[in-house]
Short mmCIF file of C-alpha atoms in Angstrom, two decimals:
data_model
loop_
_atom_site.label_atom_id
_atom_site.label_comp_id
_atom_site.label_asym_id
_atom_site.label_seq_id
_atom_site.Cartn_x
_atom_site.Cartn_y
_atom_site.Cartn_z
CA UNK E 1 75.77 112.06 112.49
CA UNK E 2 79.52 111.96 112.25
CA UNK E 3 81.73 114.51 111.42
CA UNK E 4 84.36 112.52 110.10
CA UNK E 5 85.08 111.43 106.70
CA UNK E 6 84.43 107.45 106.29
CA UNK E 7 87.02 104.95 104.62
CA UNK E 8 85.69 101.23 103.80
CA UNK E 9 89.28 99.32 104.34
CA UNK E 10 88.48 95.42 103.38
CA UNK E 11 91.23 92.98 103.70
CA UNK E 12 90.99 89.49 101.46
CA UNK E 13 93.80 87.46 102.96
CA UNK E 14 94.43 87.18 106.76
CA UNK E 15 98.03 86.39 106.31
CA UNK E 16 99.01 89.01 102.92
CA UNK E 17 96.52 91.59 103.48
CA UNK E 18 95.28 92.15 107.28
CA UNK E 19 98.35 93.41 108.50
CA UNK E 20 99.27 96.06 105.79
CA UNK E 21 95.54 97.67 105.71
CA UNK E 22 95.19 97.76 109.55
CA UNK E 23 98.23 99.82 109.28
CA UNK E 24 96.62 102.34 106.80
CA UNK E 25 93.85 102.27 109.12
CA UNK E 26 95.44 103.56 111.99
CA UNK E 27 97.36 106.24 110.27
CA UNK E 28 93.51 107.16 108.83
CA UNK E 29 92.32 107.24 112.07
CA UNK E 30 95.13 109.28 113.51
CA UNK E 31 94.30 111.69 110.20
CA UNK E 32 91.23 111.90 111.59
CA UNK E 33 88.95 109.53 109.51
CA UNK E 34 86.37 106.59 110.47
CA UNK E 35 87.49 103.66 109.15
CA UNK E 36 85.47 100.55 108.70
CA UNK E 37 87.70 97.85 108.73
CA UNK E 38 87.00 94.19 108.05
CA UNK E 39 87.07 90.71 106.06
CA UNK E 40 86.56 91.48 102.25
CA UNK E 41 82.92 88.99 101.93
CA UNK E 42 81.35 91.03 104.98
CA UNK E 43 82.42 95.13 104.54
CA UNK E 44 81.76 94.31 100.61
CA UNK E 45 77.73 93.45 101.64
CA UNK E 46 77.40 96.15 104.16
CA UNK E 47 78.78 98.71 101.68
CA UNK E 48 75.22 99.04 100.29
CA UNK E 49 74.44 101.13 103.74
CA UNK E 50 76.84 103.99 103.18
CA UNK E 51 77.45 106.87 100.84
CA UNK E 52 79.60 109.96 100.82
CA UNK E 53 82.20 107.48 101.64
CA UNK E 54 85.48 106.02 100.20
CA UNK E 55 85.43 102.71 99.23
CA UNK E 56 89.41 101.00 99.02
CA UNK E 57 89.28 98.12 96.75
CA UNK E 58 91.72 95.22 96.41
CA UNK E 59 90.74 94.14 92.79
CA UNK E 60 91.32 95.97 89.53
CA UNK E 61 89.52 93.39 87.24
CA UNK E 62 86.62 93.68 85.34
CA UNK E 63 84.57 90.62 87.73
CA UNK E 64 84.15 93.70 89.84
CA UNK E 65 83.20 96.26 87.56
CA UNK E 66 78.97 95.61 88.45
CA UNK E 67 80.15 95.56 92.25
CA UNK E 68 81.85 99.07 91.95
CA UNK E 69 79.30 100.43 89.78
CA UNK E 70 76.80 100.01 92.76
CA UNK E 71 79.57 101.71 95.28
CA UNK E 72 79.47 104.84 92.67
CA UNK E 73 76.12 104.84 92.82
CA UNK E 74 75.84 105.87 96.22
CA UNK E 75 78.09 108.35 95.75
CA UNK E 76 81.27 107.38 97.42
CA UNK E 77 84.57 107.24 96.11
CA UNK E 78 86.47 104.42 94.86
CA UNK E 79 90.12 103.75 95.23
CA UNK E 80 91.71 100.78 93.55
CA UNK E 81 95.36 98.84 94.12
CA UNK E 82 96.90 96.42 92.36
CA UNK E 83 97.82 93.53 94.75
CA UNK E 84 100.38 91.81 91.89
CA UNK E 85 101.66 94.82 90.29
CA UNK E 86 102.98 94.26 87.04
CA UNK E 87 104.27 91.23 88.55
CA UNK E 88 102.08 89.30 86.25
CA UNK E 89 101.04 87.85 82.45
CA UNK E 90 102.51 89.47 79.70
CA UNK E 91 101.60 93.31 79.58
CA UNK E 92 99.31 93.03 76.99
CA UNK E 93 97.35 90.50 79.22
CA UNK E 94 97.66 92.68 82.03
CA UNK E 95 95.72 95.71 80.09
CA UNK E 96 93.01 93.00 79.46
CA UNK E 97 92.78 90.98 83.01
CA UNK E 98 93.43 94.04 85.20
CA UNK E 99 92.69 98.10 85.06
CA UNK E 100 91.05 97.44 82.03
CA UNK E 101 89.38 101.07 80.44
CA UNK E 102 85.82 100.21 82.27
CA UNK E 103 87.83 100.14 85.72
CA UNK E 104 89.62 103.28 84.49
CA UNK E 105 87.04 105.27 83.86
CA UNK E 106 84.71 104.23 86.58
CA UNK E 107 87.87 104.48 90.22
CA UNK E 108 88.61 107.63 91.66
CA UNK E 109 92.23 107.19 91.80
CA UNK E 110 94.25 103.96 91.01
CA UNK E 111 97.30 103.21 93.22
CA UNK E 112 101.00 102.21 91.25
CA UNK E 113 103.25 100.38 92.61
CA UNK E 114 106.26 102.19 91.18
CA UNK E 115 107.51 104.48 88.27
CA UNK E 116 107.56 101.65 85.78
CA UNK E 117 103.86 100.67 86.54
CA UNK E 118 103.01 104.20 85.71
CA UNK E 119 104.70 104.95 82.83
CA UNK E 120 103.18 101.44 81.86
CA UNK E 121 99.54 102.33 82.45
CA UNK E 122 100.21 106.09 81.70
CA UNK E 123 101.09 105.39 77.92
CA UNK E 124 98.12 102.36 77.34
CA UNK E 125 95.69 104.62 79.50
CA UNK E 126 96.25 107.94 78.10
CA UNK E 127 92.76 109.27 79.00
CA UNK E 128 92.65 108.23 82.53
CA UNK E 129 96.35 109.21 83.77
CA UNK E 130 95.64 111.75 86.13
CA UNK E 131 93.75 109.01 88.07
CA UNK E 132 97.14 107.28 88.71
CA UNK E 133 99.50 108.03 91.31
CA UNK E 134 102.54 106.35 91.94
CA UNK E 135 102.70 104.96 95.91
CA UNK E 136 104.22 101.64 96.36
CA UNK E 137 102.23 98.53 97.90
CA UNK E 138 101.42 98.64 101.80
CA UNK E 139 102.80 95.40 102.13
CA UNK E 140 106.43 96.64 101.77
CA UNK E 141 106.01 98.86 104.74
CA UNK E 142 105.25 96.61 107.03
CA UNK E 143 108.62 95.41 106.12
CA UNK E 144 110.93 98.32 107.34
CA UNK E 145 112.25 98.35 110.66
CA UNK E 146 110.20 100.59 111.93
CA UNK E 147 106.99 98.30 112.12
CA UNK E 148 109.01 95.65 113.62
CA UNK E 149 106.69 95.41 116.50
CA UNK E 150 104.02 94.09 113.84
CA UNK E 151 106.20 90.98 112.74
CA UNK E 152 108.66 90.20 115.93
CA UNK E 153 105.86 87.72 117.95
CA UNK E 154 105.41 85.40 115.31
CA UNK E 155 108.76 85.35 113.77
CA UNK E 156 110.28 84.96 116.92
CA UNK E 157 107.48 81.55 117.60
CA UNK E 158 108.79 80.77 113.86
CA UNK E 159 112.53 80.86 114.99
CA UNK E 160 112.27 78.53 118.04
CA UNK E 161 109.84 76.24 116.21
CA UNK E 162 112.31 75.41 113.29
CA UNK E 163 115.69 77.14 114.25
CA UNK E 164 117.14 76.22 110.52
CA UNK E 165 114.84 76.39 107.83
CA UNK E 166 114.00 77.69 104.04
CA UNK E 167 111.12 79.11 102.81
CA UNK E 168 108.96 77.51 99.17
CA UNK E 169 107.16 80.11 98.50
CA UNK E 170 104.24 78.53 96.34
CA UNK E 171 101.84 80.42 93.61
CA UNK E 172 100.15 77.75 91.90
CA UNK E 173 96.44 78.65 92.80
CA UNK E 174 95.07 77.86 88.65
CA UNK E 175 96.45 74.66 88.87
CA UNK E 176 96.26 74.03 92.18
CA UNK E 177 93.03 75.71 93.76
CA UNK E 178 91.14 75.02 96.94
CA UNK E 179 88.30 75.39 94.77
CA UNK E 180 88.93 73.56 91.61
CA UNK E 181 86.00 75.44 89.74
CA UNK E 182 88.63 78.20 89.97
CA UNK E 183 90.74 76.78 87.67
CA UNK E 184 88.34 76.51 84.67
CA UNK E 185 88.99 78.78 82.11
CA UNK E 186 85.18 78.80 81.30
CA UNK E 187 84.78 79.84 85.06
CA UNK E 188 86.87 82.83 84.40
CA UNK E 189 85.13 83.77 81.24
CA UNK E 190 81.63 83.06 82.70
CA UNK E 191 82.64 85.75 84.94
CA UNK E 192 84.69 88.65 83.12
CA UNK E 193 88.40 88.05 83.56
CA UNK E 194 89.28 86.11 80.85
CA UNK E 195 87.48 88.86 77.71
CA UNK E 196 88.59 87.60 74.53
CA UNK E 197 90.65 85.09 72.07
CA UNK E 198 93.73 85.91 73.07
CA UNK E 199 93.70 86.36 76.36
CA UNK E 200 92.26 82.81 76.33
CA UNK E 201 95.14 81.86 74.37
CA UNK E 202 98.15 83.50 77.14
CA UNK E 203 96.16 82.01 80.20
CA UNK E 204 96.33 78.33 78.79
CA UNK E 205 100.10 78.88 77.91
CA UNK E 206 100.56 80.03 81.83
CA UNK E 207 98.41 77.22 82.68
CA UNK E 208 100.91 74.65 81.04
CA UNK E 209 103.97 76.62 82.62
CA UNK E 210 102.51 76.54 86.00
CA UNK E 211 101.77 72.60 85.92
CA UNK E 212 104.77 71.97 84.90
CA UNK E 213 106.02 74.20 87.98
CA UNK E 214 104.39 72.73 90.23
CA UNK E 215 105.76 68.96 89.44
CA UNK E 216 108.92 70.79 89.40
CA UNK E 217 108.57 71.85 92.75
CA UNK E 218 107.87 68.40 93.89
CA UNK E 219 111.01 67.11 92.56
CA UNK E 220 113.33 69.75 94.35
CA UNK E 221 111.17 69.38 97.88
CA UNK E 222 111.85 65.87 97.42
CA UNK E 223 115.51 66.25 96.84
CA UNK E 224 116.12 69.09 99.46
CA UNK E 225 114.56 66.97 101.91
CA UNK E 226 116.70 64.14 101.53
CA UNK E 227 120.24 65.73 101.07
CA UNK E 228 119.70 68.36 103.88
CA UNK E 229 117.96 66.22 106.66
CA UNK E 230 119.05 68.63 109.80
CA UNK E 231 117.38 71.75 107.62
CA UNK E 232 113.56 72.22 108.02
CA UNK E 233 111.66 73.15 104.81
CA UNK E 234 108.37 75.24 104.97
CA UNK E 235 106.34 74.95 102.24
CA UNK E 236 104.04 77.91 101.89
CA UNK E 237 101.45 77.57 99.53
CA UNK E 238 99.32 80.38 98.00
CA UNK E 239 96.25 81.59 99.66
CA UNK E 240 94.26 80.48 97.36
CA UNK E 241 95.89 76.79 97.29
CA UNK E 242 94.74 73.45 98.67
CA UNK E 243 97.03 72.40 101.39
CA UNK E 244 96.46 69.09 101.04
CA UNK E 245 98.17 68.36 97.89
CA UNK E 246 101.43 68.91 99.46
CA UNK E 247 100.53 66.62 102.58
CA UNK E 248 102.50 63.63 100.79
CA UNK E 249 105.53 65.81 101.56
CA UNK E 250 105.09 66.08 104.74
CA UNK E 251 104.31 62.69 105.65
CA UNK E 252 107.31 61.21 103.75
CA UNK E 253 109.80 63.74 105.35
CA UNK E 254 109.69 64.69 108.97
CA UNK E 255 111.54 68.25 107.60
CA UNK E 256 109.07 69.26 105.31
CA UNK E 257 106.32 71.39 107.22
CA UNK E 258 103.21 72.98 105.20
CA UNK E 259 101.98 76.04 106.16
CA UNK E 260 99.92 78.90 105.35
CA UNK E 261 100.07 80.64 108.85
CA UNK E 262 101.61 84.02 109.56
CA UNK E 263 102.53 86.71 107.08
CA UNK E 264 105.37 86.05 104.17
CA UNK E 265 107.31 88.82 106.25
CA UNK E 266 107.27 86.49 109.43
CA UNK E 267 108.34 83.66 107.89
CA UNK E 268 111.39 85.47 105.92
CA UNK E 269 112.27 87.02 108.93
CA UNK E 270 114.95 84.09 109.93
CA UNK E 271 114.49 82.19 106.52
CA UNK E 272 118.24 80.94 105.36
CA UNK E 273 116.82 81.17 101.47
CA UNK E 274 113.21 81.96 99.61
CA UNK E 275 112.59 79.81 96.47
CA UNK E 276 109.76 80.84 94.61
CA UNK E 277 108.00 80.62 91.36
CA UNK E 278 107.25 84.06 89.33
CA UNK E 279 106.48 85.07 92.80
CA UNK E 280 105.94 88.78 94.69
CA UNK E 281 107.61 87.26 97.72
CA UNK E 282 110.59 87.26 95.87
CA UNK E 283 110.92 90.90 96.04
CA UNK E 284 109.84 90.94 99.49
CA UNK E 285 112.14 88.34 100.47
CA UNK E 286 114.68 91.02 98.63
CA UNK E 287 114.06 94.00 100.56
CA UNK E 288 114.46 91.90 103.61
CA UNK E 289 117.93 90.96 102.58
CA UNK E 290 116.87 86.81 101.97
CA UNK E 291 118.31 85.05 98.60
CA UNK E 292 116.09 84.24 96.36
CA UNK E 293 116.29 80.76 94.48
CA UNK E 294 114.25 80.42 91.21
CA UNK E 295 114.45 76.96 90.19
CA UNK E 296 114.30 75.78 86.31
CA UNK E 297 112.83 79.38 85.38
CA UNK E 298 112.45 78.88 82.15
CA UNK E 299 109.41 81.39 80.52
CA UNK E 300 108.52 83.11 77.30
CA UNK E 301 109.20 86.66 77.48
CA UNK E 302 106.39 87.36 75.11
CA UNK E 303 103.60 85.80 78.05
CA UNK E 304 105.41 86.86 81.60
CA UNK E 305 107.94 90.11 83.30
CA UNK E 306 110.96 89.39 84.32
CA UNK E 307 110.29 91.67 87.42
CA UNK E 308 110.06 88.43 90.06
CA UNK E 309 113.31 87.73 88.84
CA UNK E 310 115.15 90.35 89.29
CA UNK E 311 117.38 89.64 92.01
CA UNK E 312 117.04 85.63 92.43
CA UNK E 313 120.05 83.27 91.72
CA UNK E 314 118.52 81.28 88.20
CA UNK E 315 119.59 77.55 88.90
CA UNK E 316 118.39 75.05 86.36
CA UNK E 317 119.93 71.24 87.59
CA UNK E 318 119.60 70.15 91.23
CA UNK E 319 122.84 69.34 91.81
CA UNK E 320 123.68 73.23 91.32
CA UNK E 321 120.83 73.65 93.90
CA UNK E 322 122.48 71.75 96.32
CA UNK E 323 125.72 73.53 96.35
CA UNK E 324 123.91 76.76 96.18
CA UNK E 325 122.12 75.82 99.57
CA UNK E 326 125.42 74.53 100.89
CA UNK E 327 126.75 77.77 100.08
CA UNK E 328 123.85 80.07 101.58
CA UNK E 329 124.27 77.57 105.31
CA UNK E 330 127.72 78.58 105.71
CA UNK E 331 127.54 81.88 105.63
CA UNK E 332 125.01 85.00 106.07
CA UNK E 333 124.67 85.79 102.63
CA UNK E 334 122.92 89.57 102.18
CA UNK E 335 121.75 90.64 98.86
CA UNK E 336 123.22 93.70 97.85
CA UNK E 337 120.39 95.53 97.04
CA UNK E 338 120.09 97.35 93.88
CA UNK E 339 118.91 101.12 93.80
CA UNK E 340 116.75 100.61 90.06
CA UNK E 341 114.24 98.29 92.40
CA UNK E 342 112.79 101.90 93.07
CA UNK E 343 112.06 102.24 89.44
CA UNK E 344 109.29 99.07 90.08
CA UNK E 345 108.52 99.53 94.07
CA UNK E 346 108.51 103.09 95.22
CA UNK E 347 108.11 102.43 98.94
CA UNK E 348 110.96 99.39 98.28
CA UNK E 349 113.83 101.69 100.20
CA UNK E 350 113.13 104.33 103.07
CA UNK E 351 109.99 105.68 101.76
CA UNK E 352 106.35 105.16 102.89
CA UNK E 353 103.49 104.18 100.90
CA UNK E 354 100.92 104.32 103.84
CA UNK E 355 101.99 108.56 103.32
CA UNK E 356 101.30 108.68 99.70
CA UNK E 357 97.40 107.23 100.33
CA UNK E 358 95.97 108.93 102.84
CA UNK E 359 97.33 112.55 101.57
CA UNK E 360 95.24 111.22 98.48
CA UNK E 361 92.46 110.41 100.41
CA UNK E 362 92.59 113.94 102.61
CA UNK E 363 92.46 115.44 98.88
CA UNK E 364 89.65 113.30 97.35
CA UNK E 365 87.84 113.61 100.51
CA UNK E 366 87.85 117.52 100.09
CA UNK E 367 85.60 116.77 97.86
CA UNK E 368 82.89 115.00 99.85
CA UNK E 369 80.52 116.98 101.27
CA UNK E 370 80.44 115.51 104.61
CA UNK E 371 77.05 117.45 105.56
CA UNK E 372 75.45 115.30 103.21
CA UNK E 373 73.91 111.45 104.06
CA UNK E 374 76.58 108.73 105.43
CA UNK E 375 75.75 105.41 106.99
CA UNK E 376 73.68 107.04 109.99
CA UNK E 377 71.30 108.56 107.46
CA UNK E 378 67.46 107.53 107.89
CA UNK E 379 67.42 106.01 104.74
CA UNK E 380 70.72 104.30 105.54
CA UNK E 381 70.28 103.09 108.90
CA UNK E 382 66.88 101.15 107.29
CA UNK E 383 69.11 99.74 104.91
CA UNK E 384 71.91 98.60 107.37
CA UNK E 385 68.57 96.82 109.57
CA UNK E 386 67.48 94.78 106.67
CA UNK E 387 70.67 93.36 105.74
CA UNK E 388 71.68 92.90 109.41
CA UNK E 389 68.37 90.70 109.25
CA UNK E 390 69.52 88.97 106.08
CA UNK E 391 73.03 88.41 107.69
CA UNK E 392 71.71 86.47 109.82
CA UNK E 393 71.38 83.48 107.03
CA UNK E 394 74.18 85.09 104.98
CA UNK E 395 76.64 82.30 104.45
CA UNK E 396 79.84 83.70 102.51
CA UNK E 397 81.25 79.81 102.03
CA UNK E 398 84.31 77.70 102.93
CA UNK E 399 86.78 79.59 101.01
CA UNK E 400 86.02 82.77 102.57
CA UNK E 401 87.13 81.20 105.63
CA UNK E 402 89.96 79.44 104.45
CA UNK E 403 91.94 82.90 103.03
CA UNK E 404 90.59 84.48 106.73
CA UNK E 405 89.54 83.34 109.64
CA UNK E 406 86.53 85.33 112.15
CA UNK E 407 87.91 89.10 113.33
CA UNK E 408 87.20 89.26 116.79
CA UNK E 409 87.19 92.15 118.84
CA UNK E 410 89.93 91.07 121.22
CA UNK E 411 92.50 90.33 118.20
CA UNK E 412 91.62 93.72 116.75
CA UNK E 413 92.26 95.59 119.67
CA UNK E 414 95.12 93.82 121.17
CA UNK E 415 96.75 94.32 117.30
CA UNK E 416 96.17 98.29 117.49
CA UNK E 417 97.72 98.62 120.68
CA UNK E 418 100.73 97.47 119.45
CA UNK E 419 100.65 100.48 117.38
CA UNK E 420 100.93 102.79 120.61
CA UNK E 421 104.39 104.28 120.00
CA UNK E 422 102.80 105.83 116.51
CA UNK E 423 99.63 107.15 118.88
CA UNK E 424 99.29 110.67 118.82
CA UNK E 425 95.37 110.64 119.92
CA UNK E 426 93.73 107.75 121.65
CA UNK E 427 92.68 105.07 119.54
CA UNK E 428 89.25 103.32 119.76
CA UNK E 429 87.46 100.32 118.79
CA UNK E 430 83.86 99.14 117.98
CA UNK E 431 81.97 96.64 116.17
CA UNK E 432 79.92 97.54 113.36
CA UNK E 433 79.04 93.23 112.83
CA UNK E 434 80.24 90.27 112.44
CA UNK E 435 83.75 90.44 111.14
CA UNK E 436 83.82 94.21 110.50
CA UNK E 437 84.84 97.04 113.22
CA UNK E 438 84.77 100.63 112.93
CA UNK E 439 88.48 102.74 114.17
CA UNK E 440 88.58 106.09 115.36
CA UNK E 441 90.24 108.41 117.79
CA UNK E 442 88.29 110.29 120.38
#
């Protein structure tokens, strides 16, 4: 049986998540913890075979509350993150949609992105505050310079491939879904997110916003595309986006190139400008030092945050666009950053989220006894052979695929290694199944 502590890591989206939680997974590792790392569909269905564990989720809605009830069950621990932020609905949707009191009470500890988040969360969840902690988002620190070596292959491909370019940044997945049964709003009632009247109400309103977005979006591809004809422009849509709605585009203009390949932090590497809709990227896009265009961004306070906002150039004609872009191609334009960002990222400067989590984790830990059952229990190990038997037929759909593609061994590996200037103790690698690997020093 294993001495050391286990930490379920599941990542949802190759190209947002992977990168940022194999990152916390080597720094667990080096702390001295077995992580089992893997796609989100397959580490979810083998989490019925442990206990005394800690279980890091990537949802805070209540279409996971039954899910995390049967992770309590078995005694492990659950930790929760917020993957928007408050960089969402209205607040008052937020408390409804996301960390609602159910999720409160039943996580361990629940992950902030920043001071405002907290104060947020620490007034409208007054019984649950000393569950929050305030630690930034992984995915900003894969952006500092000292994880370089995580980004540099692929934005350097990126740079050769299109020289020139700008980034759309897309986040139309409810109006624009690979699945369209995603996009009902009885779908998302039918299955907890959507609770109540209201709610129902402030989803159709940024239902309506976002269509009209998204035709918006069209127009200024469109007109990009045929005033700057020596500039590439990547669209990116959002993971959870069909593709081929924007293929039109591309096949009308030999400059405009859809992708959803490589992480946002690649692509902004060498991007001349992000646009973006009520977008996260924006502020990642910001701490890189990339303007940020928001075209026509007209909202209702009352229903959105102006946090995605916050340090984008507000343009609402195209002809203004087009002078803007001018503009940004002439010179190297560098935001100048502003220090109140902090108040909303914590990790958004020179400080480190990945720190913040697992000094959490050694704490909550402490209180596991690690004598007791884990995954190589009797009872356990039975359990892990009849759903390896099940797995066998286990098909976890199209869409699964589409956000991430298989985890081999090789890709794993090779993507560790690159982590051998942090090494203080040998890293190692093995596969627990399909799509899911354990990491752990020897």
């Amino acid at each position: 049986m294993f001495r050391e502590k286990i930490v379920l890591i599941p990542y949802e989206v190759e190209s947002r998540d992977y990168k940022s939680r194999l990152l916390l997974s080597f720094f667990l590792a080096q702390a001295g913890f077995r992580v089992i790392f893997g796609r989100k569909a397959e580490v979810e269905y083998f989490t019925r075979c442990f206990s005394n564990s800690i279980y890091i989720g990537l949802q805070s809605t209540n279409t996971y509350l039954n899910f995390y009830k049967k992770v309590k069950l078995n005694n492990n621990k659950l930790i929760l993150f917020d993957e928007e932020g408050l960089v969402t609905l209205s607040k008052k949707t937020y408390l409804k949609t996301k960390f609602s009191k159910k999720i409160a009470r039943i996580c361990d500890i629940f992950f902030c992105w920043g001071q405002e988040s907290y104060k947020f969360l620490s007034l409208n969840r007054k019984d649950f505050k000393k569950k929050l902690v305030i630690s930034g988002n992984l995915r900003f620190d894969i952006l500092k310079k000292r994880f370089n070596f995580l980004n540099k292959k692929n934005s350097d491909f990126i740079k050769k491939k299109f020289r020139s370019y700008i980034l759309v940044t897309c986040s139309f997945g409810n109006v624009n879904h690979y699945n369209a049964k995603y996009e009902k709003i009885s779908f998302l009632q039918k299955n907890h997110y959507l609770n109540d009247t209201q709610s129902v109400k402030n989803y159709k309103y940024y239902l309506k916003y976002n269509k009209k977005k998204f035709l918006q979006n069209r127009i200024l591809v469109k007109y990009l595309a045929e005033k700057f004809k020596d500039l590439n422009i990547i669209i990116r849509p959002h993971p959870s986006e069909n593709l081929k709605s924007y293929l039109d585009l591309k096949k009308k203009f030999s400059n405009v190139h859809i992708s959803n390949e490589f992480s946002i932090a690649e692509w902004l590497k060498w991007s001349k400008l992000n646009i973006h809709y009520y977008c996260t990227t924006s502020l990642e896009a910001s701490a890189m030092g990339v303007e940020n265009l928001a075209f026509k961004p007209d909202f209702d306070s009352k229903n959105f945050v102006n946090i995605p906002y916050l340090f984008s150039h507000k343009i609402d004609n195209l002809h203004d666009v087009e002078k803007f872009v001018k503009k940004i191609l002439k010179k190297k334009n560098k935001i100048k950053r502003k220090k109140q960002i902090e108040n909303h990222i914590y990790n958004f400067y020179a400080k480190y989220s990945y720190k913040i989590i697992i000094n959490k984790i050694k704490k909550i830990s402490n209180k596991i006894n690690n004598k007791q059952d884990n995954y190589q229990s009797k009872i356990n190990l039975f359990k892990k052979k009849l759903l390896n038997l099940k797995f066998l037929l286990k098909n976890f759909g199209n869409y699964t695929d589409y956000k991430a593609s298989n985890l081999s061994y090789a890709k794993i590996k090779n993507d560790l290694m690159n982590f051998k200037g942090e090494s203080k103790k040998k890293i190692n690698v093995s596969k627990f199944q399909k799509n899911v690997f354990e990491i752990f020093v020897s």
